[in-house]
C-alpha atoms as one frame of an Amber mdcrd trajectory, in Angstrom:
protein
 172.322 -15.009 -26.092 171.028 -11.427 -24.673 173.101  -8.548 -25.179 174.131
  -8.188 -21.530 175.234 -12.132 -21.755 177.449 -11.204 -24.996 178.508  -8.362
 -23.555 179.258  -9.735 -20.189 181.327 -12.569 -21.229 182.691 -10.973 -24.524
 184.320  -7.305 -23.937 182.921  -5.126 -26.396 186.084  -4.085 -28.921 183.681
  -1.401 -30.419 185.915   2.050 -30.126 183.243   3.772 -32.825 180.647   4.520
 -30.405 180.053   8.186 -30.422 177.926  10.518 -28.762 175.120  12.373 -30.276
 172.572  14.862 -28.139 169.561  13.748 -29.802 166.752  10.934 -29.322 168.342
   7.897 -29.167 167.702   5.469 -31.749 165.088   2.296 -31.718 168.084  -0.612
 -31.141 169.867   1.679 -28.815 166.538   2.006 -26.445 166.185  -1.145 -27.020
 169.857  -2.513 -25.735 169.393   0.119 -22.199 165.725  -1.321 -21.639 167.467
  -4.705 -21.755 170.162  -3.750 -19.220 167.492  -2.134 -17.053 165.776  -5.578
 -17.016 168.431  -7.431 -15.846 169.224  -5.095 -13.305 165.552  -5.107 -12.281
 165.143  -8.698 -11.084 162.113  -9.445  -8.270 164.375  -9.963  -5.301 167.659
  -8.499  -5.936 169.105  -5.169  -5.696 172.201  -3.254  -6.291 175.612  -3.463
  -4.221 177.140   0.137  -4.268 181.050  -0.780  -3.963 182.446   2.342  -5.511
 183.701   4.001  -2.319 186.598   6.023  -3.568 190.088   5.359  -1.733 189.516
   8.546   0.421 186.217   7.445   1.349 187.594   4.542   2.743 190.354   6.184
   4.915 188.182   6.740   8.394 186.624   3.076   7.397 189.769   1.574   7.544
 191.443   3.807  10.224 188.816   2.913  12.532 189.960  -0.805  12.304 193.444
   0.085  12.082 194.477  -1.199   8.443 196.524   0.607   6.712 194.314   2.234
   3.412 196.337   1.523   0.391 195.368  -0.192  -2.589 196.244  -3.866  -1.541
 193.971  -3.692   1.302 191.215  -1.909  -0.857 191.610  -5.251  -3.184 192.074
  -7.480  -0.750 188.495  -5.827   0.533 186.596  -6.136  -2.982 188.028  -9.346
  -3.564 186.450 -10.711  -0.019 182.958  -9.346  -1.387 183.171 -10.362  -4.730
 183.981 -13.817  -4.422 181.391 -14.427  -1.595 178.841 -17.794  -2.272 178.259
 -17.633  -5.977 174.720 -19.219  -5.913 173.737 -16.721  -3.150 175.341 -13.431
  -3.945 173.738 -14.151  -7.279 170.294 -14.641  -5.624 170.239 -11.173  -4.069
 172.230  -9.036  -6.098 172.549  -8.214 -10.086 174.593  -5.609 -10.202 177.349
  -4.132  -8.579 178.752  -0.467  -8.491 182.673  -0.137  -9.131 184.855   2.667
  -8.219 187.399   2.870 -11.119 190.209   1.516  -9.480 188.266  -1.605  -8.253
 187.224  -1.698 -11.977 190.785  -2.627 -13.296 191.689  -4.471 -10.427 192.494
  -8.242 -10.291 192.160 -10.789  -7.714 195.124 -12.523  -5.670 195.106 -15.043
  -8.452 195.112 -12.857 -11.489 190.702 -12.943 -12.324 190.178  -9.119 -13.257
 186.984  -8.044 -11.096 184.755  -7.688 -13.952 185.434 -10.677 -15.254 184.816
 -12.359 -11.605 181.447 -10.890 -11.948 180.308 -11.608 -15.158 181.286 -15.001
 -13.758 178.536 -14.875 -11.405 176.602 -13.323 -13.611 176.487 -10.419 -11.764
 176.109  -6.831 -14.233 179.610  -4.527 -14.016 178.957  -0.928 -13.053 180.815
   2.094 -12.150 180.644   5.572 -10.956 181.155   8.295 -13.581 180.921  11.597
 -11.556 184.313  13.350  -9.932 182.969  14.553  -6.709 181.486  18.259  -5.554
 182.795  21.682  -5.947 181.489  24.863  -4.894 178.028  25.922  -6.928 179.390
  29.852  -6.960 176.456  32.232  -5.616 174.456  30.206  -2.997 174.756  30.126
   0.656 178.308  26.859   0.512 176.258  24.233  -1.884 177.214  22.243  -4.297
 177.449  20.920  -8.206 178.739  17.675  -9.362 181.955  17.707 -11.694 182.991
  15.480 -14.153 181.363  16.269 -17.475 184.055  17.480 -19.228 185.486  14.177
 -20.242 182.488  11.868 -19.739 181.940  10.672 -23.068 185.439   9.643 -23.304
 185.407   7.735 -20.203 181.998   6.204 -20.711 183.205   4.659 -24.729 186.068
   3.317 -22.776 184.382   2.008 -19.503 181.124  -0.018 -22.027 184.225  -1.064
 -23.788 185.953  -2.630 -20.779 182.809  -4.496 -19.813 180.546  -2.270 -17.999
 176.606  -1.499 -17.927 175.240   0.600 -16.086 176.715   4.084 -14.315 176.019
   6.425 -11.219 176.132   9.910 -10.608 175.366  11.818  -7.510 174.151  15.117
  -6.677 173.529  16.586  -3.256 170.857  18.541  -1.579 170.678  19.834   1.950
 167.842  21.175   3.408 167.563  24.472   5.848 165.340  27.280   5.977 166.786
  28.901   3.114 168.034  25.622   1.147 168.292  23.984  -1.401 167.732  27.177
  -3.612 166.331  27.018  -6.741 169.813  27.727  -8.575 171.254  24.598  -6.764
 168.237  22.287  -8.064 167.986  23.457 -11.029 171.817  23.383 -11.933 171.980
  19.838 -10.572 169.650  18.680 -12.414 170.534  19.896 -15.761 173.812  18.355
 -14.766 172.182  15.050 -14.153 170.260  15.571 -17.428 173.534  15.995 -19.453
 174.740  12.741 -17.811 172.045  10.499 -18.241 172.053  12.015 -22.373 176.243
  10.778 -22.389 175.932   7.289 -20.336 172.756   6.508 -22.770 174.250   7.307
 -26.270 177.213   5.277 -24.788 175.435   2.034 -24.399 174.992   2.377 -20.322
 172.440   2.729 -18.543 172.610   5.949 -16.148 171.979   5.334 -12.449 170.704
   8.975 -11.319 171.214   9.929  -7.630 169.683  12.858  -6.283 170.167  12.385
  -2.515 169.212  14.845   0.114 171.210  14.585   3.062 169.522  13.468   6.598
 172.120  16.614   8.171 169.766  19.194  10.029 165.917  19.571  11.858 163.908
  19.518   9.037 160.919  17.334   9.468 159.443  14.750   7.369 156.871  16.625
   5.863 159.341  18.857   4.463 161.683  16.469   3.503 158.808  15.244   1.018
 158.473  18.923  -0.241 161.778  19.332  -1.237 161.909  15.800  -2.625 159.033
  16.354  -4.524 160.033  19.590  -5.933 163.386  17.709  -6.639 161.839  15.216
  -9.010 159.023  17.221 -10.517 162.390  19.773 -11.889 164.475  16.442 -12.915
 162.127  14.946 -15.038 160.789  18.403 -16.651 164.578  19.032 -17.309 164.938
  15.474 -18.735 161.706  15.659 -21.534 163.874  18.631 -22.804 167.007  16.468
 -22.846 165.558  13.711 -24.728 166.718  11.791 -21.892 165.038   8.051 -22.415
 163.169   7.110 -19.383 163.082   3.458 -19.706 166.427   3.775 -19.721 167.539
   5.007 -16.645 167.464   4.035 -12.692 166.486   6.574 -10.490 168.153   6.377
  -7.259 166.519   8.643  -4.309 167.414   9.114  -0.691 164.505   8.063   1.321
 161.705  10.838   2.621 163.006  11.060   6.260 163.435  14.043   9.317 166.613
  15.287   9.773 168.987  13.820  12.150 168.334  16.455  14.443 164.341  15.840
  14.383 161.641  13.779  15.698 162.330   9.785  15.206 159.464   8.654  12.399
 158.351   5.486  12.030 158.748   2.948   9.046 154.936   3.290   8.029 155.463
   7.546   8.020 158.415   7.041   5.933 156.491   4.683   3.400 153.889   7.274
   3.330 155.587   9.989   2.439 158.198   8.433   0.075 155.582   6.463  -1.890
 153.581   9.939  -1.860 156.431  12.181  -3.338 157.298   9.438  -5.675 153.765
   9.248  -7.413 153.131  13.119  -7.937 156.661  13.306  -9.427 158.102   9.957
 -11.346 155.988   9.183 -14.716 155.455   5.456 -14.924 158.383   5.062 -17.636
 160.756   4.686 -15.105 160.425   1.208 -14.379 162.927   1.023 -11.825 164.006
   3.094  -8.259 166.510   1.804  -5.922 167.021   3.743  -3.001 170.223   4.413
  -1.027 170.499   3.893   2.508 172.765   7.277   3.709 171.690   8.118   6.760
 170.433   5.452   8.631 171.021   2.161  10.566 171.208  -0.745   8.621 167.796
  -2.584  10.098 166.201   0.832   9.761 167.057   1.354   5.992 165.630  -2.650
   6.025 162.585  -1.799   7.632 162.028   1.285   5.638 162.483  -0.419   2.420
 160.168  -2.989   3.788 157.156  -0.705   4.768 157.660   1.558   1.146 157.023
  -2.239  -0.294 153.565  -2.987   1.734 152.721   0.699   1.599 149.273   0.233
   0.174 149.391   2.165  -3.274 149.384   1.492  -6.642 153.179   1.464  -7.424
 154.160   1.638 -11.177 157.909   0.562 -10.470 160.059  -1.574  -8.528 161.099
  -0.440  -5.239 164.406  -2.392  -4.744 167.813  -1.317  -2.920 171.306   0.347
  -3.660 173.286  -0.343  -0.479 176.838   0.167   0.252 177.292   0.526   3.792
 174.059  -1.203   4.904 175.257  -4.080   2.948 179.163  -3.960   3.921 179.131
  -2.698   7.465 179.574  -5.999   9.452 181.405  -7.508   7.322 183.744  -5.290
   7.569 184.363  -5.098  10.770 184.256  -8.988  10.631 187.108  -9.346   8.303
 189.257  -6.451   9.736 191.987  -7.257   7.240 192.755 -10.665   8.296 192.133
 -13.994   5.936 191.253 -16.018   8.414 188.063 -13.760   9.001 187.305 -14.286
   5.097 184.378 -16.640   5.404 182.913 -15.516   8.361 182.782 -11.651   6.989
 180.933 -13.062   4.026 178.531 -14.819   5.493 177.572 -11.283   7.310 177.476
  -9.613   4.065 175.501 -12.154   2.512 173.036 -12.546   5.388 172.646  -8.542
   4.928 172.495  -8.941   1.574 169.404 -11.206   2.367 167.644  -9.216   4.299
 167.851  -6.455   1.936 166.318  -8.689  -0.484 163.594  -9.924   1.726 162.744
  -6.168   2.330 162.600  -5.468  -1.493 159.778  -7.963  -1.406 158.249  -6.635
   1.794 159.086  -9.816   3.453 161.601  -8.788   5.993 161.096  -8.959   9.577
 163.220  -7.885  12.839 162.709 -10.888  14.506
């Protein structure tokens, strides 16, 4: 049985982990390249389902349901237990927000053990949200270090594998600064250094927002210069690169800017990606912020068949380009409960065909 199987289906009762800022040792790497592997299955790709409850406010507003933590169940639970054979064929992990995480269903099945059901790998999302980075023109710095370690013993105790944590970037003429890069991604660093000595495998999401008239090209700079300070910052943290999942934002104009098409964005993602991620990283899953859901398909599709010599998997981790219609299919109402997952699973295929470079809008 592999460890994620033992783990999976056997909470770990281990409450001696602890945390040491120093290379990791050979059974430990071992154990995250494992996780990483499962994860990283031809085909499938993550479901991000760790909207927090305020996230979900103007979600469910806009359909009129009231946002309280029955209908944010009701919600997971209508995801979650979707076709077992096909949600399995698509998707291997899935992103919890901590509430969802000790959550049950309507007839008493905790969510992560619904999953591991499935066999579908528990994650969840570690970092506490922005706050003001204090001497740059209103940017920002991800909190939620102070307690990590705690939380992350607890959370790999309670069943979970892998984690996410999410820094922002926006671009202008002036921005991002070099103090807002640079402090993200030492914060990043320190995170991935936690989740790894913890037993889970660090998700890291350095997204730069579509917000603005920025064009492609420099969209690719600032990625570029992104990555090339995250992974400099991460040889000093010992951080274990076989270990992680790097999670981008794909290279695209601002939302103010010309309209590029699928083949420019392969270009200039695949680009950024080889001059900056070493070949360690086996793994990138990129979000879909920003766009329409058959454009963050047809993207994903085009960085696939983007004619390069790509030394990782170029897979997906969707939220709403996965849960959009369905949402608005089930609106809160059982009767819509089949119906709304056949439209997430249907997305969920086509997310999968475009992981292959398979998917078509026809």
């Amino acid at each position: 049985m592999s460890i994620i199987e033992k783990d999976c289906y056997c909470k770990s009762k281990d409450s001696k982990n602890s945390i040491q800022f120093t290379k990791l040792e050979p059974a430990l790497c071992d154990e995250l390249k494992t996780i990483v592997e499962a994860l990283n299955v031809q085909g499938k790709g993550i479901l991000a389902a760790d909207e927090s409850p305020a996230s979900l406010e103007e979600r469910f507003r806009f359909l009129n349901l009231e946002n309280t933590e029955i209908t944010r169940r009701d919600y997971r639970e209508m995801l979650f237990s979707s076709n077992e054979s096909l949600l399995g064929q698509y998707i291997s992990g899935i992103l919890l927000h901590h509430e969802t995480l000790y959550q049950k269903t309507k007839d008493g099945v905790e969510f992560i053990d619904l999953l591991c059901q499935k066999n579908i790998i528990p994650g969840i999302k570690v970092d506490k949200g922005l706050v003001p980075l204090f001497g740059t023109e209103g940017e920002n710095l991800t909190q939620g270090l102070d307690d990590l370690k705690e939380r992350c013993i607890q959370y790999k105790n309670d069943g979970c594998h892998f984690t996410k944590w999410r820094c922002v970037f926006t671009i202008s003429d002036n921005l991002p600064s070099r103090l807002s890069i640079e402090s993200n991604c030492h914060v990043l660093a320190r995170y991935a250094t936690i989740c790894q000595s913890a037993r889970l495998v660090p998700i890291v999401e350095p997204e730069i927002l579509t917000v603005g008239d920025h064009s492609i090209e420099k969209c690719q700079q600032i990625l570029e210069e992104i990555l090339s300070t995250l992974f400099f910052i991460f040889q000093k943290y010992h951080v274990y690169l076989e270990g992680i999942i790097l999670k981008p934002a794909m290279v695209l104009p601002g939302n103010k800017s010309e309209i590029c098409n699928a083949e420019m964005v392969a270009k200039c993602t695949v680009t950024a990606l080889l001059r900056t991620v070493p070949s360690a990283v086996s793994t990138i899953f990129f979000l879909s912020g920003g766009q329409k859901d058959s454009e963050a398909y047809s993207n994903l599709n085009a960085i696939n068949l983007f004619n390069a010599k790509k030394p990782w998997t170029l897979s997906f981790c969707f939220g709403r380009a996965l849960q959009n219609e369905a949402m608005k299919v089930w609106s809160g109402e059982c009767r819509n409960i089949s119906m709304a997952q056949s439209a997430f699973l249907e997305k969920a295929k086509l997310a999968s065909l475009a992981s292959l470079g398979k998917y078509s809008e026809n």
